[in-house]
CSV table of C-alpha atoms in Angstrom, one decimal:
chain,number,residue,atom,x,y,z
A,1,UNK,CA,-55.2,-3.2,101.2
A,2,UNK,CA,-54.2,0.4,101.0
A,3,UNK,CA,-54.2,2.0,97.5
A,4,UNK,CA,-51.0,3.4,96.3
A,5,UNK,CA,-50.6,6.9,94.6
A,6,UNK,CA,-50.2,5.0,91.3
A,7,UNK,CA,-53.4,3.1,91.8
A,8,UNK,CA,-55.2,6.4,92.5
A,9,UNK,CA,-53.8,7.8,89.3
A,10,UNK,CA,-55.0,4.8,87.2
A,11,UNK,CA,-58.5,5.0,88.7
A,12,UNK,CA,-58.8,8.8,88.4
A,13,UNK,CA,-61.4,10.5,86.1
A,14,UNK,CA,-60.2,11.8,82.7
A,15,UNK,CA,-60.7,15.5,83.7
A,16,UNK,CA,-59.4,15.9,87.3
A,17,UNK,CA,-60.4,19.0,89.3
A,18,UNK,CA,-57.9,21.4,90.8
A,19,UNK,CA,-57.8,19.7,94.2
A,20,UNK,CA,-57.1,16.3,92.8
A,21,UNK,CA,-54.5,17.8,90.5
A,22,UNK,CA,-52.7,19.4,93.5
A,23,UNK,CA,-52.8,16.0,95.3
A,24,UNK,CA,-51.3,14.3,92.3
A,25,UNK,CA,-48.5,16.8,92.1
A,26,UNK,CA,-47.8,16.5,95.8
A,27,UNK,CA,-47.7,12.7,95.3
A,28,UNK,CA,-44.7,13.3,93.0
A,29,UNK,CA,-42.6,14.0,96.2
A,30,UNK,CA,-43.4,10.6,97.5
A,31,UNK,CA,-42.5,8.8,94.3
A,32,UNK,CA,-39.3,10.8,93.7
A,33,UNK,CA,-38.3,10.2,97.4
A,34,UNK,CA,-38.2,6.4,96.6
A,35,UNK,CA,-35.0,7.1,94.6
A,36,UNK,CA,-33.6,10.5,95.8
A,37,UNK,CA,-33.0,11.3,99.5
A,38,UNK,CA,-33.6,14.9,100.5
A,39,UNK,CA,-33.3,17.6,97.8
A,40,UNK,CA,-36.8,18.8,98.6
A,41,UNK,CA,-36.1,22.3,97.2
A,42,UNK,CA,-35.1,20.9,93.9
A,43,UNK,CA,-38.2,18.7,93.7
A,44,UNK,CA,-40.4,21.7,94.5
A,45,UNK,CA,-38.6,23.7,91.8
A,46,UNK,CA,-39.3,21.0,89.2
A,47,UNK,CA,-43.0,20.9,90.1
A,48,UNK,CA,-43.2,24.8,90.0
A,49,UNK,CA,-41.6,24.7,86.5
A,50,UNK,CA,-44.2,22.2,85.3
A,51,UNK,CA,-47.0,24.5,86.5
A,52,UNK,CA,-45.4,27.6,84.8
A,53,UNK,CA,-44.5,25.9,81.5
A,54,UNK,CA,-40.9,26.7,82.3
A,55,UNK,CA,-37.5,25.0,82.2
A,56,UNK,CA,-35.1,24.1,85.0
A,57,UNK,CA,-31.3,24.2,85.3
A,58,UNK,CA,-29.9,22.0,88.0
A,59,UNK,CA,-26.3,22.8,89.1
A,60,UNK,CA,-24.2,20.8,91.5
A,61,UNK,CA,-20.9,18.8,91.7
A,62,UNK,CA,-20.8,15.3,90.2
A,63,UNK,CA,-22.5,12.6,92.3
A,64,UNK,CA,-25.3,14.5,94.0
A,65,UNK,CA,-28.1,12.8,92.1
A,66,UNK,CA,-29.0,15.6,89.6
A,67,UNK,CA,-29.6,13.2,86.7
A,68,UNK,CA,-31.3,10.6,89.0
A,69,UNK,CA,-33.6,13.4,90.2
A,70,UNK,CA,-34.9,14.2,86.7
A,71,UNK,CA,-35.1,10.5,85.8
A,72,UNK,CA,-37.2,9.9,88.9
A,73,UNK,CA,-39.5,12.9,88.0
A,74,UNK,CA,-39.9,11.4,84.5
A,75,UNK,CA,-40.8,8.0,85.9
A,76,UNK,CA,-43.4,9.7,88.1
A,77,UNK,CA,-45.2,11.4,85.2
A,78,UNK,CA,-47.3,9.9,82.4
A,79,UNK,CA,-45.3,11.9,79.9
A,80,UNK,CA,-42.9,11.1,77.1
A,81,UNK,CA,-39.3,11.6,78.0
A,82,UNK,CA,-35.9,11.5,76.3
A,83,UNK,CA,-32.3,12.1,77.4
A,84,UNK,CA,-29.4,13.7,75.6
A,85,UNK,CA,-25.9,13.4,77.0
A,86,UNK,CA,-24.2,16.7,76.0
A,87,UNK,CA,-20.6,16.2,74.9
A,88,UNK,CA,-18.0,18.4,73.1
A,89,UNK,CA,-18.7,16.7,69.7
A,90,UNK,CA,-22.5,16.9,69.9
A,91,UNK,CA,-24.0,18.7,66.9
A,92,UNK,CA,-27.2,20.9,66.9
A,93,UNK,CA,-28.9,18.4,64.5
A,94,UNK,CA,-28.3,15.6,67.1
A,95,UNK,CA,-30.8,17.5,69.3
A,96,UNK,CA,-33.3,19.1,66.9
A,97,UNK,CA,-33.3,16.5,64.1
A,98,UNK,CA,-32.4,16.8,60.4
A,99,UNK,CA,-33.5,16.2,56.9
A,100,UNK,CA,-32.6,12.7,55.6
A,101,UNK,CA,-32.5,11.8,52.0
A,102,UNK,CA,-34.7,8.8,51.0
A,103,UNK,CA,-33.2,7.1,47.9
A,104,UNK,CA,-36.4,5.2,47.3
A,105,UNK,CA,-38.5,8.3,46.9
A,106,UNK,CA,-35.7,10.7,45.9
A,107,UNK,CA,-37.0,13.1,48.5
A,108,UNK,CA,-35.8,14.5,51.8
A,109,UNK,CA,-37.8,13.7,54.9
A,110,UNK,CA,-37.5,15.1,58.4
A,111,UNK,CA,-36.3,12.8,61.1
A,112,UNK,CA,-37.3,14.0,64.6
A,113,UNK,CA,-34.5,14.7,67.1
A,114,UNK,CA,-34.8,13.9,70.9
A,115,UNK,CA,-36.2,17.4,71.5
A,116,UNK,CA,-39.6,16.2,70.3
A,117,UNK,CA,-40.8,14.9,73.6
A,118,UNK,CA,-42.5,16.2,76.7
A,119,UNK,CA,-39.6,16.0,79.2
A,120,UNK,CA,-36.1,16.5,77.8
A,121,UNK,CA,-33.2,15.6,80.1
A,122,UNK,CA,-30.3,17.7,78.9
A,123,UNK,CA,-27.5,16.0,80.9
A,124,UNK,CA,-24.3,18.0,81.6
A,125,UNK,CA,-25.5,20.8,79.2
A,126,UNK,CA,-22.4,22.9,79.8
A,127,UNK,CA,-20.0,20.2,78.5
A,128,UNK,CA,-20.9,21.1,74.9
A,129,UNK,CA,-19.9,24.3,73.0
A,130,UNK,CA,-22.2,27.3,72.8
A,131,UNK,CA,-23.1,26.5,69.2
A,132,UNK,CA,-24.8,23.3,70.2
A,133,UNK,CA,-26.3,24.8,73.4
A,134,UNK,CA,-28.0,27.5,71.3
A,135,UNK,CA,-29.9,24.8,69.4
A,136,UNK,CA,-32.3,24.7,72.3
A,137,UNK,CA,-33.0,28.5,72.3
A,138,UNK,CA,-36.0,28.4,69.9
A,139,UNK,CA,-37.3,25.1,71.4
A,140,UNK,CA,-37.3,26.5,74.9
A,141,UNK,CA,-38.8,29.9,74.1
A,142,UNK,CA,-41.2,29.2,71.2
A,143,UNK,CA,-41.9,25.5,71.7
A,144,UNK,CA,-41.0,24.8,68.1
A,145,UNK,CA,-38.0,23.8,65.9
A,146,UNK,CA,-37.3,25.4,62.5
A,147,UNK,CA,-35.6,23.2,60.0
A,148,UNK,CA,-35.1,24.2,56.3
A,149,UNK,CA,-37.4,27.2,56.9
A,150,UNK,CA,-40.3,25.1,58.2
A,151,UNK,CA,-41.4,25.5,61.9
A,152,UNK,CA,-42.2,22.2,63.6
A,153,UNK,CA,-44.2,22.4,66.9
A,154,UNK,CA,-43.1,20.5,69.9
A,155,UNK,CA,-45.4,18.3,72.0
A,156,UNK,CA,-47.3,19.9,74.9
A,157,UNK,CA,-46.4,19.9,77.7
A,158,UNK,CA,-42.7,20.5,77.0
A,159,UNK,CA,-40.0,20.9,79.7
A,160,UNK,CA,-36.2,21.0,79.5
A,161,UNK,CA,-34.6,19.8,82.7
A,162,UNK,CA,-30.8,20.5,82.2
A,163,UNK,CA,-28.0,19.5,84.6
A,164,UNK,CA,-24.6,21.1,84.8
A,165,UNK,CA,-21.4,21.0,86.8
A,166,UNK,CA,-20.1,24.2,88.3
A,167,UNK,CA,-18.3,26.3,85.6
A,168,UNK,CA,-14.9,26.1,87.3
A,169,UNK,CA,-14.8,22.3,86.6
A,170,UNK,CA,-12.6,21.1,83.8
A,171,UNK,CA,-14.2,20.6,80.4
A,172,UNK,CA,-17.1,23.0,80.9
A,173,UNK,CA,-18.4,25.9,78.8
A,174,UNK,CA,-20.3,28.8,80.5
A,175,UNK,CA,-23.9,29.1,79.3
A,176,UNK,CA,-24.5,32.3,77.3
A,177,UNK,CA,-26.7,34.9,79.0
A,178,UNK,CA,-29.5,34.3,76.4
A,179,UNK,CA,-29.5,30.6,77.1
A,180,UNK,CA,-29.6,31.1,80.9
A,181,UNK,CA,-32.5,33.5,80.6
A,182,UNK,CA,-34.5,30.8,78.9
A,183,UNK,CA,-34.5,28.8,82.2
A,184,UNK,CA,-37.3,29.7,84.6
A,185,UNK,CA,-35.4,28.4,87.6
A,186,UNK,CA,-31.8,27.6,88.5
A,187,UNK,CA,-31.7,25.1,91.3
A,188,UNK,CA,-28.6,24.3,93.2
A,189,UNK,CA,-28.2,20.7,94.3
A,190,UNK,CA,-26.0,20.6,97.4
A,191,UNK,CA,-24.1,17.8,99.0
A,192,UNK,CA,-26.4,15.8,101.4
A,193,UNK,CA,-26.3,16.2,105.1
A,194,UNK,CA,-24.7,13.4,107.2
A,195,UNK,CA,-28.1,11.9,108.0
A,196,UNK,CA,-29.2,11.9,104.4
A,197,UNK,CA,-25.9,10.4,103.2
A,198,UNK,CA,-26.3,7.6,105.7
A,199,UNK,CA,-29.8,7.0,104.4
A,200,UNK,CA,-28.4,6.8,100.8
A,201,UNK,CA,-25.8,4.2,101.8
A,202,UNK,CA,-28.3,2.2,103.7
A,203,UNK,CA,-30.5,2.0,100.6
A,204,UNK,CA,-27.6,0.9,98.4
A,205,UNK,CA,-26.7,-1.7,101.0
A,206,UNK,CA,-30.2,-3.0,100.9
A,207,UNK,CA,-30.0,-3.5,97.1
A,208,UNK,CA,-31.2,-0.2,95.6
A,209,UNK,CA,-30.2,0.2,92.0
A,210,UNK,CA,-30.4,3.8,90.6
A,211,UNK,CA,-30.4,2.3,87.1
A,212,UNK,CA,-33.7,0.4,87.7
A,213,UNK,CA,-36.3,2.9,88.9
A,214,UNK,CA,-39.1,0.4,88.3
A,215,UNK,CA,-37.6,-1.9,90.9
A,216,UNK,CA,-37.6,1.0,93.3
A,217,UNK,CA,-41.4,1.1,93.0
A,218,UNK,CA,-41.7,4.4,91.2
A,219,UNK,CA,-44.9,4.6,89.2
A,220,UNK,CA,-46.7,7.4,87.3
A,221,UNK,CA,-48.9,9.5,89.7
A,222,UNK,CA,-49.7,12.5,87.4
A,223,UNK,CA,-50.4,13.1,83.7
A,224,UNK,CA,-51.2,15.7,81.2
A,225,UNK,CA,-54.8,16.2,82.4
A,226,UNK,CA,-53.5,16.8,85.9
A,227,UNK,CA,-51.1,19.4,84.7
A,228,UNK,CA,-53.7,21.2,82.6
A,229,UNK,CA,-56.1,21.4,85.5
A,230,UNK,CA,-53.3,22.6,87.8
A,231,UNK,CA,-52.2,25.3,85.3
A,232,UNK,CA,-55.8,26.6,85.0
A,233,UNK,CA,-56.0,26.9,88.8
A,234,UNK,CA,-52.6,28.7,89.0
A,235,UNK,CA,-53.8,31.1,86.3
A,236,UNK,CA,-56.8,31.9,88.5
A,237,UNK,CA,-54.7,32.6,91.6
A,238,UNK,CA,-55.2,36.3,92.7
A,239,UNK,CA,-52.3,38.7,92.4
A,240,UNK,CA,-52.9,42.1,94.1
A,241,UNK,CA,-51.4,45.4,92.7
A,242,UNK,CA,-49.3,45.5,95.9
A,243,UNK,CA,-47.7,42.2,95.1
A,244,UNK,CA,-47.1,43.2,91.4
A,245,UNK,CA,-45.4,46.4,92.7
A,246,UNK,CA,-43.3,44.4,95.2
A,247,UNK,CA,-42.0,42.1,92.4
A,248,UNK,CA,-41.1,45.1,90.2
A,249,UNK,CA,-39.3,46.9,93.1
A,250,UNK,CA,-37.2,43.8,93.8
A,251,UNK,CA,-36.2,43.5,90.1
A,252,UNK,CA,-35.5,47.2,89.7
A,253,UNK,CA,-33.3,47.1,92.8
A,254,UNK,CA,-31.0,44.5,91.1
A,255,UNK,CA,-30.5,47.0,88.3
A,256,UNK,CA,-29.3,49.6,90.7
A,257,UNK,CA,-27.1,47.3,92.8
A,258,UNK,CA,-23.4,48.4,92.9
A,259,UNK,CA,-22.4,44.8,93.0
A,260,UNK,CA,-24.0,43.9,89.7
A,261,UNK,CA,-23.3,44.8,86.1
A,262,UNK,CA,-26.5,43.1,84.9
A,263,UNK,CA,-29.8,43.3,86.7
A,264,UNK,CA,-33.0,41.4,86.2
A,265,UNK,CA,-34.9,42.1,83.0
A,266,UNK,CA,-38.7,42.5,82.7
A,267,UNK,CA,-38.8,38.8,81.6
A,268,UNK,CA,-37.2,37.9,85.0
A,269,UNK,CA,-39.9,40.0,86.8
A,270,UNK,CA,-42.6,38.1,84.9
A,271,UNK,CA,-40.9,34.8,85.8
A,272,UNK,CA,-40.8,35.7,89.5
A,273,UNK,CA,-44.5,36.6,89.5
A,274,UNK,CA,-45.4,33.3,87.8
A,275,UNK,CA,-43.3,31.1,90.1
A,276,UNK,CA,-44.7,32.9,93.2
A,277,UNK,CA,-48.2,32.3,91.9
A,278,UNK,CA,-47.5,28.6,91.4
A,279,UNK,CA,-46.0,28.2,94.8
A,280,UNK,CA,-49.0,29.9,96.4
A,281,UNK,CA,-51.4,27.5,94.7
A,282,UNK,CA,-49.3,24.5,95.7
A,283,UNK,CA,-49.4,25.5,99.3
A,284,UNK,CA,-53.2,25.6,99.1
A,285,UNK,CA,-54.0,29.4,98.7
A,286,UNK,CA,-55.7,31.2,95.9
A,287,UNK,CA,-53.8,34.4,96.4
A,288,UNK,CA,-50.1,35.4,96.4
A,289,UNK,CA,-48.3,36.8,99.5
A,290,UNK,CA,-44.9,38.6,99.8
A,291,UNK,CA,-43.6,35.4,101.4
A,292,UNK,CA,-44.4,33.5,98.2
A,293,UNK,CA,-42.3,36.0,96.3
A,294,UNK,CA,-39.4,35.7,98.7
A,295,UNK,CA,-39.5,31.9,98.6
A,296,UNK,CA,-39.0,31.8,94.9
A,297,UNK,CA,-36.7,34.9,94.4
A,298,UNK,CA,-33.4,33.1,94.6
A,299,UNK,CA,-34.0,30.2,92.2
A,300,UNK,CA,-35.8,32.5,89.8
A,301,UNK,CA,-33.4,35.4,89.8
A,302,UNK,CA,-29.9,34.1,90.6
A,303,UNK,CA,-29.0,33.2,87.0
A,304,UNK,CA,-30.4,36.4,85.6
A,305,UNK,CA,-27.9,38.8,87.3
A,306,UNK,CA,-24.2,39.3,86.6
A,307,UNK,CA,-21.7,40.2,89.3
A,308,UNK,CA,-19.0,42.9,88.9
A,309,UNK,CA,-15.5,41.4,88.7
A,310,UNK,CA,-14.4,43.2,91.8
A,311,UNK,CA,-17.4,41.8,93.7
A,312,UNK,CA,-16.5,38.3,92.6
A,313,UNK,CA,-12.9,38.8,93.8
A,314,UNK,CA,-14.3,39.7,97.2
A,315,UNK,CA,-16.3,36.5,97.3
A,316,UNK,CA,-19.7,38.1,96.8
A,317,UNK,CA,-22.3,35.7,95.3
A,318,UNK,CA,-25.5,36.4,93.4
A,319,UNK,CA,-27.5,34.8,96.2
A,320,UNK,CA,-26.0,37.1,98.7
A,321,UNK,CA,-26.8,40.2,96.6
A,322,UNK,CA,-30.4,39.1,96.1
A,323,UNK,CA,-30.9,38.2,99.7
A,324,UNK,CA,-29.6,41.7,100.7
A,325,UNK,CA,-32.1,43.3,98.3
A,326,UNK,CA,-35.0,41.3,99.7
A,327,UNK,CA,-34.1,42.5,103.2
A,328,UNK,CA,-34.1,46.2,102.0
A,329,UNK,CA,-37.1,46.4,99.7
A,330,UNK,CA,-40.2,47.4,101.6
A,331,UNK,CA,-42.7,44.6,102.0
A,332,UNK,CA,-46.3,45.5,101.2
A,333,UNK,CA,-48.9,44.9,103.9
């Protein structure tokens, strides 16, 4: 009888090495593929974010499996997970938690909100006003929540995976720049190809129920020890001075682009270096190449730039501007 990835996870030693950690994270693709067809780029982005201690924003029209993708990821990990459905009447305390008066002790006690978890699914985050969106700013950046002047640390690891519909859809609120900058990656979830859509319908015809992921056979294949070992290996991945200069040149070019009013900040440059490093390690190398930087440039930078109004009217997109910059910035040997 052939052992499944879940069996391998259960039988694994408590402190896995880097090679086993890489194998466990690669097994996530197999598990998520039991529920989600295609969307390989989004799956890769989620794994990269886990390695970089970053957060992910998934954007796509309704019905392209954004929420299902995050739920499948959560089911494939031995981590705590909670979900918040963002609505116009959601309050900040509904996310962070609040002080509750206990009549028996005549004292206030803190009641944790759903943010106190390892993987938080912020579903349709742009359907709540900016006041509630901003309740995640401290949690995403500092991994803590301050209530009544007292900081309360969040569990480790901590990842926010948020979904949103395109901003031109009815009932949406654009995310503030400060909020967008907290996301390591912005991943676009496109409509499936004809072959993938046929595969989706075939699965549903055979009885697949997206509400029951256990029945789909999804099991945990990676846990906190795997992530910690992987993160140590990523931190040891070599970055040459030429690569560092290449990342800086790309980001500085966005600040000088005539199509943009806002270019990439130094935080964005740091994020691009981190994601390229994680991707290099995932592909089996202990050093970063220019191709690694190019591979992660769009999802890492597209939400950190702002188009000029005239460029938007001409149909220019952030992806097109960044792609043009990548083609012009000299590539180090």
